[in-house]
Amino acid sequence: MALGPAIVVDQFGYLPGHQKIAVIRDPQTGFDANDALTPGASYEVVNAVTQAVVYSGAPAAWNNGTVDTTSGDKVWHFDFSSVTAAGEYFIRDRERGEVSPRFKIGADVYAPVLKAAVRAFFYQRAGQEKTVANAGAGWADAASHVGPGQDRNARLYSAKNDASTERDVSGGWYDAGDFNKYTSWTAGYVVDLLQSYLGNQPVWTDDYNIPESGNAVPDIVDEAKWGLDWLGRMQEADGSVLSIVGLSHASPPSAATGPSYYGPASTSATLNAASAYALGAKVLGGFAAHSAYAAALRTRAENAWNWAVANPNATFRNNDAANGSEGLGAGQQETDDRGRFTARLIAAVYLYDLTGKAVYRDFVENNYAQANLIRWNNYVSPYEGGMQLALLYYASLPGAAASTATAVRNAYGNGMESEWFWGKVTGKADPYMAFIPDYIWGSNSVKSVQGSLYLDLRRFGIGSRSEAEVMRAAAGYVHYLHGVNPLGKVYLTNMYSLGATNSTNQIFHAWFTDGSAKWDDAKTSAYGPAPGILVGGPNATQYDWDSRCPGISPLCESQRPSPPYGQPPQKSYKDFNDGWPLNSWPIAENSNGYQVNYIRMLSRMR
């Protein structure tokens, strides 16, 4: 039997005690509207090894047969939650013969997927040799950006001919599909990696096949330390932290020979680095081998705070022609007054947790009510994840004022009970069981954060929802990214060896570039992109080709590519990595931010 596109499941599998729902789809609008389907009256769960039918039942129409506008689909749900025995299965329409991809049921179905997702950070490391043993033959590469004029002796962007500005800014991670290294964003990745560790410590092991594996420290902590090492090199003697390093690009990364340049210190970079230093000191201080390193991080954190307090408005806009930084980096990481305030509040939380000092506690107590969660009356949002997590973390600390902890917990709990969260779950707002308000740039990251919003209720003991309810709500977002979506697409790259039937084949990335015989496409190139990288996802509002198309280039052809253009929001995706003028990056680029949001969510599925 051939696999049919009509039945979508989590292609990796389901935990035994969790809800299990296969989605049967009848497309009504969008590029696949002609693929009409009338489901049979009975569906079966079939053991893929023995071919025995272990369960059968009738599918139930979602919302009485309503067409969902976000996907353009009419949908039925086939609930097979009663199947709990470990094994490999598929779903079959008994009358029509169509079958789903195979999937597993077991307590460890997500363990190899989580390992691949964390290992994606290893492939993003700058200055790290990627040996065959660690990277696999397909992605082995020499250390990148360590040649003359590169990261080990980078110069200030505005003094490119001044050797006195040279400094070692090696290490760190390529930020996304571009190879640049941004301090504020890197600091956020470090914090989220460490929070992933703290959120479910038993799941983390020391066998992820990275160079640090086997050192008696969980590999996710080792990966966070790689980022902290780089942030340490970015700190000046006065406590300030440089804002960015711009790198040259090539495929593979070791082939890049252009010079590296850095930007000056900024308040936002320094405050964000302070958070990473502080939480890093807290976590790494728990490992005897890193006690001295943790002590040094504590000093870095406090020095960064002190500099930022004394210099509250130091800004630097990279890649901005107005100040001569055009070409330094790509994305703009500088923020406004509100952004600096938020960074300072988050830093104060982690510094207080580390040091217990009143200066940091007082700042949180005096300013927490200015966070949007509080000042906008129980405002919970997937776009406020870092601030919300920091406040929940603070509210869990024994030294937090009881009134503050209560206010934070109540605001979060009440916000989650609103129509935008539990209301969407109980109201069955999304037939694919992973509601988000908009499909924008990085929608897969938003899905991941949204799943974690539910999981944080359990982590911090907030609200009256049962563990089963919380896990059911959060699991919908995991299943969506693993194939329970209108495309039946696993939104992780090259996961066929781990059981995916329809995995992301291409991403917009300087290494895995369009046209590369080795890395362009997981299906047609020698290797494809490295496994486990979360792609940006459907983008209904911010994707378009170059505005001068079609006349500017024959690559435009005569019309915009559809999909992704002109589709229902959940179908506004294409598995492609074309550069200019088709501009795939708003859909097909990765980001370490997307990656760590997915990791934090998946790591708590148990």
XYZ file of C-alpha atoms in Angstrom:
606
model
C 0.000 0.000 0.000
C 1.246 3.472 -0.834
C 1.273 6.129 1.837
C -1.630 8.508 1.408
C -1.455 12.197 2.286
C -4.887 12.188 3.882
C -3.927 10.777 7.313
C -1.380 12.749 9.311
C 0.269 11.556 12.518
C 3.301 12.321 14.651
C 5.864 10.511 12.523
C 8.115 9.813 15.502
C 5.361 8.583 17.751
C 3.405 8.958 20.964
C 4.003 8.434 24.652
C 1.998 5.475 26.001
C -0.206 7.354 28.459
C -0.824 10.407 26.282
C -3.685 11.280 23.996
C -3.198 9.965 20.455
C -5.211 11.454 17.598
C -4.667 10.930 13.884
C -6.014 13.741 11.717
C -7.867 12.863 8.521
C -7.985 15.779 6.132
C -10.190 16.775 3.217
C -8.600 19.864 1.572
C -11.117 22.501 0.522
C -8.939 25.521 -0.308
C -5.287 25.955 -1.142
C -2.916 24.263 -3.560
C -4.277 20.795 -2.710
C -7.983 21.638 -2.929
C -8.502 19.026 -5.647
C -7.403 16.215 -3.336
C -10.938 15.608 -2.120
C -11.547 12.912 0.458
C -14.540 11.311 2.098
C -13.235 9.203 4.979
C -14.452 5.686 5.549
C -16.647 4.805 8.476
C -13.974 2.799 10.262
C -10.270 3.346 10.912
C -7.804 0.851 12.302
C -4.560 0.890 14.237
C -2.348 -1.776 12.711
C 0.786 -3.265 14.225
C 3.381 -2.634 11.521
C 5.342 -5.787 12.377
C 2.596 -8.361 12.802
C -0.069 -6.644 10.655
C -2.559 -7.318 13.461
C -5.379 -4.801 13.937
C -5.096 -3.683 17.570
C -7.878 -1.112 17.606
C -10.645 0.146 15.353
C -13.151 2.947 15.598
C -15.003 5.692 13.788
C -13.489 9.112 13.040
C -15.248 12.178 14.466
C -15.787 15.315 12.401
C -14.019 18.397 13.748
C -16.519 21.131 14.626
C -19.380 19.352 12.839
C -17.673 19.415 9.469
C -16.699 23.091 9.449
C -13.907 24.122 7.067
C -10.998 25.564 9.021
C -9.909 28.892 7.519
C -6.312 28.692 8.760
C -5.664 25.408 6.957
C -8.369 25.348 4.300
C -9.217 21.818 5.399
C -12.227 19.886 6.585
C -10.973 17.506 9.244
C -11.852 14.346 11.177
C -10.137 13.062 14.316
C -9.438 9.393 14.964
C -8.699 8.948 18.670
C -6.682 5.834 19.450
C -5.482 6.851 22.920
C -6.407 3.452 24.317
C -3.512 1.866 22.411
C -0.643 1.968 24.879
C 1.526 -1.075 24.119
C 5.018 -0.289 22.916
C 5.519 -0.997 19.247
C 5.405 0.336 15.702
C 2.059 1.054 14.084
C 0.182 2.778 11.285
C -3.395 3.996 10.816
C -5.530 2.532 8.022
C -8.838 3.565 6.515
C -10.510 0.183 6.495
C -12.745 0.941 3.505
C -10.436 3.027 1.336
C -7.159 1.292 2.173
C -5.217 4.523 2.714
C -2.610 4.385 5.444
C -0.656 6.837 7.541
C 3.091 6.978 7.966
C 4.435 4.524 10.511
C 4.972 5.729 14.044
C 6.038 4.280 17.384
C 4.477 4.132 20.808
C 6.963 4.031 23.656
C 8.369 5.873 26.637
C 11.475 6.953 24.725
C 10.063 7.888 21.285
C 11.284 11.484 21.563
C 14.727 10.795 23.052
C 16.580 10.447 19.713
C 14.660 13.420 18.293
C 15.662 15.591 21.252
C 19.263 14.487 20.866
C 19.252 15.469 17.188
C 17.718 18.852 18.017
C 20.386 19.647 20.603
C 23.132 18.434 18.288
C 21.981 21.052 15.777
C 23.816 23.586 17.948
C 27.033 21.637 17.407
C 26.681 22.063 13.643
C 26.214 25.803 14.233
C 29.490 26.153 16.158
C 32.010 28.604 14.735
C 35.681 27.784 15.213
C 34.944 24.149 16.047
C 36.424 21.302 14.044
C 33.606 18.970 13.091
C 35.230 15.567 12.863
C 33.735 12.577 11.120
C 33.347 10.949 14.535
C 31.237 13.815 15.890
C 29.572 15.220 12.791
C 29.269 12.231 10.479
C 30.999 11.940 7.148
C 28.469 14.152 5.424
C 28.992 17.177 7.640
C 32.623 16.913 8.720
C 34.444 20.218 8.334
C 37.546 21.960 9.590
C 37.223 24.758 12.126
C 35.801 27.852 10.465
C 36.766 31.536 10.750
C 40.153 30.953 12.381
C 42.351 32.194 9.535
C 44.239 35.482 9.209
C 42.054 38.483 9.988
C 39.200 36.309 11.175
C 37.775 35.611 14.628
C 41.015 35.197 16.554
C 42.210 38.647 15.532
C 39.046 40.437 14.500
C 39.041 44.221 14.266
C 36.551 46.915 15.165
C 34.237 47.481 12.211
C 35.007 51.230 12.169
C 38.788 50.762 12.378
C 39.475 48.016 9.886
C 43.023 49.181 9.256
C 43.911 49.612 12.942
C 45.723 46.548 14.242
C 45.452 47.845 17.800
C 41.746 46.957 17.793
C 42.396 43.277 17.168
C 40.949 40.843 19.691
C 39.989 37.182 19.969
C 36.238 36.765 19.491
C 36.383 33.151 18.313
C 33.839 30.487 19.094
C 30.121 30.942 19.559
C 27.428 29.839 17.148
C 26.358 30.885 13.677
C 23.130 32.622 14.569
C 20.869 31.195 11.876
C 21.295 30.623 8.165
C 23.790 33.470 8.327
C 27.109 32.987 10.127
C 27.067 36.200 12.156
C 27.235 36.128 15.947
C 24.944 38.470 17.888
C 25.571 38.967 21.597
C 22.035 39.655 22.813
C 20.559 36.749 20.902
C 23.354 34.360 21.867
C 22.834 35.253 25.512
C 19.164 34.398 25.131
C 20.033 31.017 23.635
C 22.324 30.271 26.569
C 19.607 31.162 29.070
C 17.069 28.982 27.272
C 19.437 26.024 27.020
C 20.072 26.278 30.745
C 16.360 26.660 31.484
C 15.761 23.560 29.375
C 18.178 21.747 31.638
C 16.583 23.078 34.816
C 13.076 22.312 33.579
C 13.637 18.540 33.441
C 17.085 17.572 34.693
C 16.599 13.775 34.628
C 16.172 13.708 30.849
C 19.617 15.136 30.102
C 22.494 12.762 29.462
C 26.159 12.969 28.538
C 26.132 10.941 25.330
C 25.147 13.307 22.518
C 28.351 12.643 20.572
C 29.754 16.141 20.820
C 33.416 16.729 21.731
C 32.521 17.212 25.411
C 30.507 13.986 25.709
C 31.657 11.704 28.518
C 32.891 14.493 30.809
C 30.249 13.825 33.506
C 28.358 17.009 32.591
C 25.071 16.780 30.645
C 25.744 17.715 27.045
C 23.102 20.429 27.013
C 25.088 22.183 29.748
C 28.270 21.679 27.739
C 26.549 23.291 24.752
C 25.471 26.256 26.875
C 29.074 26.578 28.070
C 30.217 26.813 24.449
C 28.053 29.910 24.154
C 29.244 31.249 27.509
C 32.871 30.846 26.442
C 32.204 33.136 23.510
C 30.285 35.649 25.592
C 33.279 35.752 27.911
C 35.575 36.682 25.030
C 33.180 39.473 24.122
C 33.427 41.177 27.520
C 35.700 44.180 27.974
C 37.772 44.823 31.094
C 35.276 47.444 32.309
C 32.414 44.929 32.271
C 30.825 46.058 29.005
C 30.099 43.464 26.329
C 30.675 43.882 22.609
C 27.530 43.696 20.521
C 28.240 41.618 17.413
C 30.781 39.834 15.246
C 30.212 39.826 11.497
C 31.574 36.767 9.699
C 32.123 35.891 6.066
C 30.125 33.126 4.431
C 30.939 30.060 2.330
C 29.953 26.437 1.902
C 31.300 24.594 3.814
C 31.920 27.163 6.561
C 35.665 26.405 6.720
C 35.945 27.714 3.151
C 35.064 31.241 4.292
C 38.190 33.384 4.136
C 36.872 36.934 4.552
C 37.776 39.040 7.597
C 35.730 39.231 10.785
C 34.715 42.550 12.339
C 33.062 43.354 15.641
C 30.811 46.118 16.887
C 31.244 48.170 20.062
C 29.650 47.481 23.421
C 26.013 48.331 24.037
C 23.764 48.406 27.075
C 21.392 45.794 25.698
C 24.196 43.371 24.811
C 25.746 43.836 28.235
C 22.502 43.278 30.146
C 21.602 40.211 28.143
C 25.085 38.804 28.645
C 24.715 39.456 32.382
C 21.682 37.148 32.439
C 23.603 34.398 30.676
C 26.675 34.795 32.900
C 24.515 34.695 36.041
C 22.406 31.670 35.166
C 25.518 29.984 33.783
C 27.302 30.524 37.086
C 24.313 29.101 38.950
C 24.092 25.924 36.859
C 27.776 25.292 36.198
C 28.538 25.925 39.858
C 26.762 22.655 40.538
C 29.513 20.702 38.782
C 32.793 20.399 40.669
C 34.845 20.491 37.472
C 33.436 23.938 36.688
C 33.544 25.608 40.110
C 36.310 28.055 39.192
C 34.662 28.799 35.852
C 31.367 29.487 37.617
C 33.064 31.877 40.013
C 34.525 33.778 37.076
C 31.077 33.934 35.479
C 29.687 35.463 38.648
C 32.265 38.224 38.454
C 31.468 38.765 34.789
C 27.757 39.005 35.563
C 28.138 41.590 38.290
C 30.625 43.636 36.287
C 28.267 43.639 33.328
C 25.371 44.793 35.511
C 27.423 47.596 37.018
C 28.555 48.856 33.627
C 25.032 48.767 32.210
C 23.621 50.672 35.204
C 26.299 53.328 34.736
C 25.740 53.400 30.964
C 21.989 52.878 30.494
C 21.679 54.261 26.972
C 24.658 52.963 25.026
C 23.280 51.725 21.713
C 24.706 50.280 18.533
C 22.739 49.479 15.408
C 24.522 46.952 13.235
C 23.949 46.734 9.489
C 22.764 50.338 9.449
C 24.000 52.765 6.818
C 23.169 55.695 9.098
C 26.133 54.926 11.369
C 28.416 53.293 8.840
C 27.765 49.728 9.963
C 26.102 48.552 6.781
C 27.065 44.937 6.101
C 27.992 44.172 9.713
C 25.654 41.275 10.421
C 22.208 40.894 8.924
C 19.414 41.015 11.504
C 19.032 44.066 13.728
C 19.393 43.182 17.391
C 19.423 46.646 18.959
C 16.347 47.533 20.973
C 14.604 50.549 22.485
C 14.143 51.866 26.029
C 11.503 49.260 26.731
C 13.742 46.492 25.484
C 16.614 47.645 27.697
C 14.298 47.787 30.690
C 13.140 44.235 30.015
C 16.739 43.029 29.680
C 17.640 44.693 32.983
C 14.678 43.143 34.795
C 15.538 39.671 33.498
C 19.196 40.150 34.457
C 18.179 41.199 37.961
C 16.209 37.959 38.378
C 19.141 35.743 37.506
C 21.661 37.833 39.429
C 19.497 37.678 42.538
C 19.133 33.923 42.173
C 22.911 33.636 41.928
C 24.029 36.096 44.594
C 21.100 36.704 46.931
C 22.019 40.385 46.978
C 19.403 42.981 47.862
C 20.320 45.276 44.983
C 19.016 42.780 42.465
C 16.030 41.679 44.536
C 15.021 45.291 45.080
C 15.136 46.015 41.371
C 12.820 43.105 40.655
C 10.456 43.965 43.490
C 10.294 47.608 42.475
C 9.841 46.970 38.770
C 8.152 43.629 38.126
C 4.763 45.316 37.864
C 6.009 47.096 34.742
C 6.303 43.786 32.905
C 3.513 43.343 30.384
C 2.298 40.252 32.225
C 1.280 42.500 35.119
C 0.709 45.970 33.686
C -1.542 44.678 30.912
C -3.688 42.616 33.283
C -2.696 38.956 32.959
C -1.124 39.402 29.538
C 0.432 36.078 28.554
C 1.920 35.870 25.081
C 4.234 33.568 23.119
C 6.073 36.744 22.105
C 6.941 37.539 25.756
C 8.432 34.160 26.608
C 11.749 35.282 28.085
C 10.231 37.847 30.418
C 7.419 35.566 31.547
C 9.809 32.700 32.248
C 12.135 34.943 34.254
C 9.259 36.205 36.413
C 7.920 32.699 37.012
C 11.417 31.594 37.924
C 11.760 34.527 40.330
C 8.395 33.724 41.905
C 9.718 30.220 42.647
C 12.730 31.520 44.585
C 12.508 31.380 48.399
C 13.640 34.994 48.769
C 10.949 36.522 46.562
C 8.375 38.578 48.418
C 5.233 36.524 48.939
C 3.069 39.270 47.483
C 5.219 39.474 44.362
C 5.258 35.729 43.852
C 1.488 35.602 44.273
C 0.935 38.464 41.835
C 3.121 36.840 39.178
C 1.614 33.401 39.589
C -1.937 34.696 39.585
C -1.346 36.876 36.536
C 0.141 33.983 34.622
C -2.516 31.514 35.699
C -5.346 33.911 34.889
C -3.807 34.793 31.548
C -3.551 31.146 30.612
C -7.216 30.653 31.493
C -8.210 33.283 28.942
C -9.888 32.671 25.609
C -6.486 32.813 23.884
C -5.106 29.758 25.674
C -7.357 27.266 27.453
C -10.275 28.788 25.595
C -8.686 27.736 22.305
C -8.014 24.238 23.634
C -11.460 23.556 25.052
C -13.099 25.333 22.116
C -11.162 23.166 19.638
C -10.077 26.245 17.724
C -7.499 24.436 15.588
C -8.239 21.096 13.910
C -4.517 20.316 14.128
C -4.615 20.980 17.893
C -1.838 23.588 17.962
C -3.495 26.998 17.866
C -1.453 30.168 17.423
C -2.949 33.558 16.609
C -0.942 34.273 13.436
C 1.319 32.488 10.977
C 4.235 34.887 10.711
C 7.988 34.694 10.310
C 9.159 31.903 12.631
C 5.718 30.411 13.197
C 7.269 27.088 14.198
C 9.112 28.880 16.977
C 5.858 30.469 18.119
C 4.310 27.000 18.191
C 7.160 25.821 20.408
C 6.849 28.700 22.851
C 3.082 28.273 22.980
C 3.528 24.628 23.960
C 5.930 25.657 26.714
C 3.422 28.168 28.072
C 1.210 25.237 29.052
C 4.127 23.189 30.350
C 5.236 26.040 32.603
C 1.937 25.711 34.467
C 3.097 22.281 35.523
C 6.720 23.225 36.133
C 5.815 26.065 38.478
C 2.683 24.521 39.985
C 0.228 27.164 38.787
C -3.501 26.793 38.317
C -5.899 23.910 38.769
C -5.504 22.133 35.442
C -4.510 18.502 35.766
C -1.220 17.160 34.509
C -3.099 15.216 31.848
C -4.777 18.398 30.593
C -1.488 20.290 30.494
C 0.336 17.519 28.682
C -2.503 17.086 26.199
C -2.476 20.791 25.346
C 1.304 20.979 24.999
C 1.587 17.734 23.052
C -0.530 19.193 20.267
C 2.322 21.569 19.437
C 4.877 18.773 19.477
C 2.724 16.639 17.183
C 2.179 19.578 14.817
C 5.929 20.006 14.336
C 6.299 16.248 13.905
C 3.798 15.965 11.069
C 0.274 16.626 12.353
C -0.187 19.604 10.052
C -1.829 20.200 6.660
C 1.351 19.251 4.812
C 2.074 16.108 6.809
C 5.555 17.608 7.158
C 8.093 17.055 9.915
C 9.485 20.571 10.296
C 12.943 19.270 11.234
C 15.619 18.724 8.623
C 16.697 15.357 7.314
C 15.104 13.143 9.961
C 14.520 10.115 7.750
C 17.019 7.990 9.672
C 14.977 8.577 12.825
C 11.677 7.520 11.325
C 10.293 10.555 9.513
C 8.472 9.833 6.262
C 8.174 13.452 5.101
C 10.906 15.599 6.634
C 12.118 19.086 5.754
C 14.583 18.669 2.903
C 15.907 22.199 2.354
C 16.624 25.224 4.511
C 17.966 28.668 3.708
C 21.480 28.410 5.119
C 24.900 29.534 3.939
C 26.307 26.029 4.421
C 23.378 23.990 3.044
C 22.981 26.360 0.151
C 20.771 26.161 -2.902
C 22.468 24.226 -5.692
C 25.049 22.473 -3.528
C 25.640 18.962 -4.793
C 26.363 17.855 -1.233
C 23.977 19.779 1.007
C 21.142 21.411 -0.928
C 18.410 18.803 -0.488
C 18.065 15.786 1.783
C 16.358 13.840 -1.009
C 18.471 14.733 -4.022
C 21.900 15.847 -2.730
C 24.633 13.605 -1.428
C 23.906 14.502 2.199
C 21.415 17.349 2.512
C 21.360 19.648 5.531
C 22.452 18.329 8.903
C 19.690 16.554 10.828
C 17.432 18.001 13.486
C 17.258 21.691 12.527
C 13.865 23.351 12.998
C 12.830 25.424 9.977
C 10.963 28.724 10.288
C 7.645 27.399 9.015
C 4.476 28.708 7.357
C 4.441 32.477 6.906
C 1.240 33.948 5.549
C 2.018 37.639 6.045
C 5.727 38.301 5.500
C 6.741 36.180 2.520
C 6.999 37.619 -0.977
C 9.425 37.518 -3.848
C 11.500 40.565 -4.712
C 9.123 43.438 -5.393
C 10.711 43.984 -8.817
C 9.763 40.496 -10.043
C 9.003 39.139 -12.528
C 10.851 41.524 -14.811
C 14.104 41.671 -12.877
C 15.163 38.034 -13.330
C 14.136 34.881 -15.198
C 14.345 33.113 -11.832
C 11.098 34.861 -10.919
C 9.231 33.034 -13.691
C 5.840 34.597 -14.417
C 4.087 34.334 -11.053
C 4.905 34.188 -7.375
C 5.573 30.628 -6.169
C 2.336 29.237 -4.795
C 2.723 27.673 -2.328
C 3.886 29.458 -0.238
C 2.185 32.561 -1.626
C -1.594 32.963 -1.689
C -2.381 29.983 0.531
C -4.337 29.463 3.754
C -1.982 30.374 6.617
C -1.056 26.816 7.626
C -0.239 25.966 4.005
C 1.909 29.081 3.435
C 5.040 26.978 3.270
C 7.291 25.509 0.621
C 10.228 23.162 1.071
C 12.749 25.334 -0.781
C 15.889 27.372 -0.158
C 16.091 29.717 -3.147
C 17.902 32.963 -2.503
C 17.239 36.212 -4.321
C 14.852 36.938 -6.006
C 12.497 34.256 -4.629
C 13.676 35.073 -1.103
C 12.900 31.851 0.736
C 14.349 33.003 4.064
C 11.104 34.245 5.724
C 9.909 30.638 5.502
C 12.902 28.366 5.094
C 15.625 29.836 7.337
C 16.546 28.338 10.676
C 17.437 30.215 13.859
C 19.069 29.133 17.091
C 16.146 30.879 18.755
C 13.672 28.605 16.998
C 15.830 25.646 17.910
C 16.073 26.288 21.620
C 12.358 27.001 21.911
C 11.647 23.614 20.373
C 14.208 21.937 22.643
C 12.709 23.448 25.791
C 9.257 22.210 24.818
C 10.216 18.722 23.639
C 12.446 18.038 26.640
C 9.423 18.084 28.942
C 7.355 15.535 27.033
C 7.307 12.562 29.390
